[in-house]
PDB file of C-alpha atoms in Angstrom:
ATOM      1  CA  UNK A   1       0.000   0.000   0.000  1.00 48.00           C
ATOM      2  CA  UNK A   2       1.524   3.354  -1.004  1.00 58.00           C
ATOM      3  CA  UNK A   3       2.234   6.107   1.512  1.00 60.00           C
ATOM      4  CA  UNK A   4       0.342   8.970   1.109  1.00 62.00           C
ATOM      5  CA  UNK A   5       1.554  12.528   2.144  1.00 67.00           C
ATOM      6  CA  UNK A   6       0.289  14.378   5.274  1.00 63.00           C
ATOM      7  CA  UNK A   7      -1.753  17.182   2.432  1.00 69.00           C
ATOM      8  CA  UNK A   8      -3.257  14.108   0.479  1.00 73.00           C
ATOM      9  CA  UNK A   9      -5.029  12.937   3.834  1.00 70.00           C
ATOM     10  CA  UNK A  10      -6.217  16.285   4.591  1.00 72.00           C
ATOM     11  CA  UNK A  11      -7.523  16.612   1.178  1.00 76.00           C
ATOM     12  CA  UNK A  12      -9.677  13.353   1.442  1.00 77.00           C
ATOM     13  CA  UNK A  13     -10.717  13.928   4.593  1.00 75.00           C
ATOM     14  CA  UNK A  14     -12.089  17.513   3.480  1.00 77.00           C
ATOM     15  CA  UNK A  15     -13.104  16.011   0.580  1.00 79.00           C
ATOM     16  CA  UNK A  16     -15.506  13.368   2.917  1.00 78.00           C
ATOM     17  CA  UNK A  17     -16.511  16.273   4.961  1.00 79.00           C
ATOM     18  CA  UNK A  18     -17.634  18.377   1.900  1.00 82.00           C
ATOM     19  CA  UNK A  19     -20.153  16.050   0.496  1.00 84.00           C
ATOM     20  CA  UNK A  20     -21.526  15.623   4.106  1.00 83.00           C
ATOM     21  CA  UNK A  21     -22.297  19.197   4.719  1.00 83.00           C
ATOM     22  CA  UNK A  22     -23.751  19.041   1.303  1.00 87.00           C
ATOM     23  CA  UNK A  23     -26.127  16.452   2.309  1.00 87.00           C
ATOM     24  CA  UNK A  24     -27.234  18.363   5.174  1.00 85.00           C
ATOM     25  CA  UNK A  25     -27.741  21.686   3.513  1.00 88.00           C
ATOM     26  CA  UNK A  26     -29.607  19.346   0.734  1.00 91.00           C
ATOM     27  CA  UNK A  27     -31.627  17.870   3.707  1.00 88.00           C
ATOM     28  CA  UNK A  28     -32.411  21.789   5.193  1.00 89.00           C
ATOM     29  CA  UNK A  29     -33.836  22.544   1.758  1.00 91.00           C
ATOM     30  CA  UNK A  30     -36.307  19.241   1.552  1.00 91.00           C
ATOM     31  CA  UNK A  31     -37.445  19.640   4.842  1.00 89.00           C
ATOM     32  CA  UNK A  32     -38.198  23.329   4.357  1.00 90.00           C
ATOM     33  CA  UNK A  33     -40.062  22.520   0.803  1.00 92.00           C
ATOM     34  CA  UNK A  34     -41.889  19.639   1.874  1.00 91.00           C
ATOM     35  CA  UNK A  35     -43.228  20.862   5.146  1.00 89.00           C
ATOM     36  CA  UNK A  36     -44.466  24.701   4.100  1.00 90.00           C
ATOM     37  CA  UNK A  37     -46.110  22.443   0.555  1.00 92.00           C
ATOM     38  CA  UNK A  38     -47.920  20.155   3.499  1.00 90.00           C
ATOM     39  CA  UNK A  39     -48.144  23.506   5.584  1.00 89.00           C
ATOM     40  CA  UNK A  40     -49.915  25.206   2.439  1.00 91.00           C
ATOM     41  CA  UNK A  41     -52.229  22.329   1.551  1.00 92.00           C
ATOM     42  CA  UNK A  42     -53.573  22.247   5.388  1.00 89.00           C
ATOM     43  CA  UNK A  43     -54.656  25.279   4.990  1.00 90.00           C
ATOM     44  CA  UNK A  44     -56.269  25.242   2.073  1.00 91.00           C
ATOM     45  CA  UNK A  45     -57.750  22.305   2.887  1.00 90.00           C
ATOM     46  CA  UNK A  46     -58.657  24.161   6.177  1.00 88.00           C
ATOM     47  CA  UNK A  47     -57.232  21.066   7.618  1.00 89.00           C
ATOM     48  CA  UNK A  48     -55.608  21.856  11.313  1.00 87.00           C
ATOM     49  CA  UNK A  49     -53.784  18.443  11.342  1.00 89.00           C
ATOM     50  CA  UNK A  50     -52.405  18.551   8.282  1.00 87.00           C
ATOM     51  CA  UNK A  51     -51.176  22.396   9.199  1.00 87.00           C
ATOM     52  CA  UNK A  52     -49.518  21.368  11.934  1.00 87.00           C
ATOM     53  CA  UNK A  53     -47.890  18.209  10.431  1.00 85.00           C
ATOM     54  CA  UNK A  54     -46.148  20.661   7.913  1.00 85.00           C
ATOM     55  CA  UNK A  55     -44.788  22.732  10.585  1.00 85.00           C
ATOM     56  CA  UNK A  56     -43.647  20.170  12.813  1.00 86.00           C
ATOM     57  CA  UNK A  57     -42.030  18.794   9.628  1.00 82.00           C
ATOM     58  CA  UNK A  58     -40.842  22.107   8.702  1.00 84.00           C
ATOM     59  CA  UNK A  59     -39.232  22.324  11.967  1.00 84.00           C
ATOM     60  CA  UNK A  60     -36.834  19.312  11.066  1.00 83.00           C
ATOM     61  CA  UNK A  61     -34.842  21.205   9.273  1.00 84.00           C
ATOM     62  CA  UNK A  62     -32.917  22.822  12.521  1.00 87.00           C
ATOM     63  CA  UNK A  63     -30.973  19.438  13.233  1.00 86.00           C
ATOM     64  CA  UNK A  64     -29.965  18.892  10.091  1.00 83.00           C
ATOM     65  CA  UNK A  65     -28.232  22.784   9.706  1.00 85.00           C
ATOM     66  CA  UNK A  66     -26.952  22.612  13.338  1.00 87.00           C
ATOM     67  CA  UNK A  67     -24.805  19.198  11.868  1.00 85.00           C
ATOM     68  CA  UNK A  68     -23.817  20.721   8.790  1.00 83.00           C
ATOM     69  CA  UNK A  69     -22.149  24.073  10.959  1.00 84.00           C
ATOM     70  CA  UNK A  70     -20.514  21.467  12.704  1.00 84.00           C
ATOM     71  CA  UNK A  71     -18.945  20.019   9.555  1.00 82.00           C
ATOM     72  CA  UNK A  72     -18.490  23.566   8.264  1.00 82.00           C
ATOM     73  CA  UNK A  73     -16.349  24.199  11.674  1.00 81.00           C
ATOM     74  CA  UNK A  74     -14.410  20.808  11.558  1.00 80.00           C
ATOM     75  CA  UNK A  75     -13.318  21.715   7.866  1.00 80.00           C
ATOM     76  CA  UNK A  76     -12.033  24.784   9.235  1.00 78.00           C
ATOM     77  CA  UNK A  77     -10.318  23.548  11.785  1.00 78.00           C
ATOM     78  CA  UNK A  78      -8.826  20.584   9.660  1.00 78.00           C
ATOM     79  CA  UNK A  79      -7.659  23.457   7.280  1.00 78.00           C
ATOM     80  CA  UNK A  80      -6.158  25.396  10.290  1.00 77.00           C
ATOM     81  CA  UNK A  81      -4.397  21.810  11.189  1.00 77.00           C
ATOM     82  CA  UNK A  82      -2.753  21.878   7.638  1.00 78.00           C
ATOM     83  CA  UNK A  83      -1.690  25.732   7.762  1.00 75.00           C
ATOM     84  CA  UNK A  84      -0.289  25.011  11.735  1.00 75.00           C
ATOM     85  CA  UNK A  85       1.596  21.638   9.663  1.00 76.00           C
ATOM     86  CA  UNK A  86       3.019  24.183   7.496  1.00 77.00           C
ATOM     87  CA  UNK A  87       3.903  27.212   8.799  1.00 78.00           C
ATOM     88  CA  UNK A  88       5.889  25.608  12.060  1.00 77.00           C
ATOM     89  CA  UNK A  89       9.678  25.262  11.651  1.00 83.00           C
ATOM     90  CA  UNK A  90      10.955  23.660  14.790  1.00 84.00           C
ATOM     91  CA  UNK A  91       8.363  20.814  16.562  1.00 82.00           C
ATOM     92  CA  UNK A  92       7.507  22.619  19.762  1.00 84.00           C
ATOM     93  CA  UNK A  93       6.123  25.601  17.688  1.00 82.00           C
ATOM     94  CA  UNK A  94       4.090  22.717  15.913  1.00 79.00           C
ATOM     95  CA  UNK A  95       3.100  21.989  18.883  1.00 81.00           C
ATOM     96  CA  UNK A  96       2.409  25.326  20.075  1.00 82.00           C
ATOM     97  CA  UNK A  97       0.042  26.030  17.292  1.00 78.00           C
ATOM     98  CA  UNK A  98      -1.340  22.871  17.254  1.00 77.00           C
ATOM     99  CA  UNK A  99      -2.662  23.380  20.791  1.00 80.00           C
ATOM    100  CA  UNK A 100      -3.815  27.088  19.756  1.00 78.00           C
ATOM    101  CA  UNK A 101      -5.903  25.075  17.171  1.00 73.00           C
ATOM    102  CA  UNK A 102      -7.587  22.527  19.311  1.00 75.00           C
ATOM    103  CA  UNK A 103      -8.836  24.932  21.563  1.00 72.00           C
ATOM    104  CA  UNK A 104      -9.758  27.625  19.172  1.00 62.00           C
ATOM    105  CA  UNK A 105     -13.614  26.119  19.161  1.00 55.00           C
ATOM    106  CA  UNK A 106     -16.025  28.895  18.866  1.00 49.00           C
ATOM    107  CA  UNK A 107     -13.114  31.969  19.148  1.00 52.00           C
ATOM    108  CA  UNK A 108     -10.973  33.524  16.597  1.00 53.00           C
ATOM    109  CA  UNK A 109      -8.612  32.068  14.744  1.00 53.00           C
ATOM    110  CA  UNK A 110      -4.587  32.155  16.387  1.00 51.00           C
ATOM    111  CA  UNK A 111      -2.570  35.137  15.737  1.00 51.00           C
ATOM    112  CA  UNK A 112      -0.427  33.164  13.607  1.00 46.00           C
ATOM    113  CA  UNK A 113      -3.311  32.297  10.846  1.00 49.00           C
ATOM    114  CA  UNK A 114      -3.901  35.403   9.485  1.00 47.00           C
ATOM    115  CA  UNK A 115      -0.321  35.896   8.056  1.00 49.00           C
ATOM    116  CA  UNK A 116       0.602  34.396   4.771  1.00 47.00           C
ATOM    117  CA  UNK A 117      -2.493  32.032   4.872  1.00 42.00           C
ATOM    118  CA  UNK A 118      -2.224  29.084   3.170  1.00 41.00           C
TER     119      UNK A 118
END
């Protein structure tokens, strides 16, 4: 089995996350389209049931976008994993920066991202 660099691995695995977040934004849109066309049709039909059924359904759609921010973030954060890879010249700054990346989660990025980004 051939060895495959440390930027081919980060490709695939951004690769695997991109068609996951596309799923889920593909999911968002269904549930939205589906459950305001069973949302209009109880009303018309003047059908409280059905009304409610297209809103609850309607209403799936949150779970769905929550999962695809968090595959939005983790692409980020693989991409910030690359650039800390890159940019480091000695191992204990790759360390360094590597540790500024894990706990980044919700904050900015590090310092050291926004010059010469990769």
């Amino acid at each position: 089995m051939p060895r495959r660099s440390v930027q081919e691995v980060i490709d695939q695995a951004i690769g695997e996350g991109r068609r996951w977040e596309r799923l889920c934004y593909a999911l968002v849109l269904f549930f939205i389209a589906l459950g305001s066309i069973v949302l209009i049709v109880g009303v018309v039909r003047e059908s409280g049931l059905l009304a409610l059924d297209g809103s609850l359904f309607t209403g799936l759609f949150w779970p769905a976008l929550r999962y695809a921010d968090g595959v939005r973030r983790d692409l980020i954060r693989t991409r910030m994993y690359e650039m800390a890879l890159a940019k480091a010249k000695t191992p204990a700054e790759m360390l360094e920066m590597l540790r500024e990346v894990a706990g980044a989660g919700n904050e900015e990025k590090p310092q050291w991202a926004y010059s010469g980004a990769v």
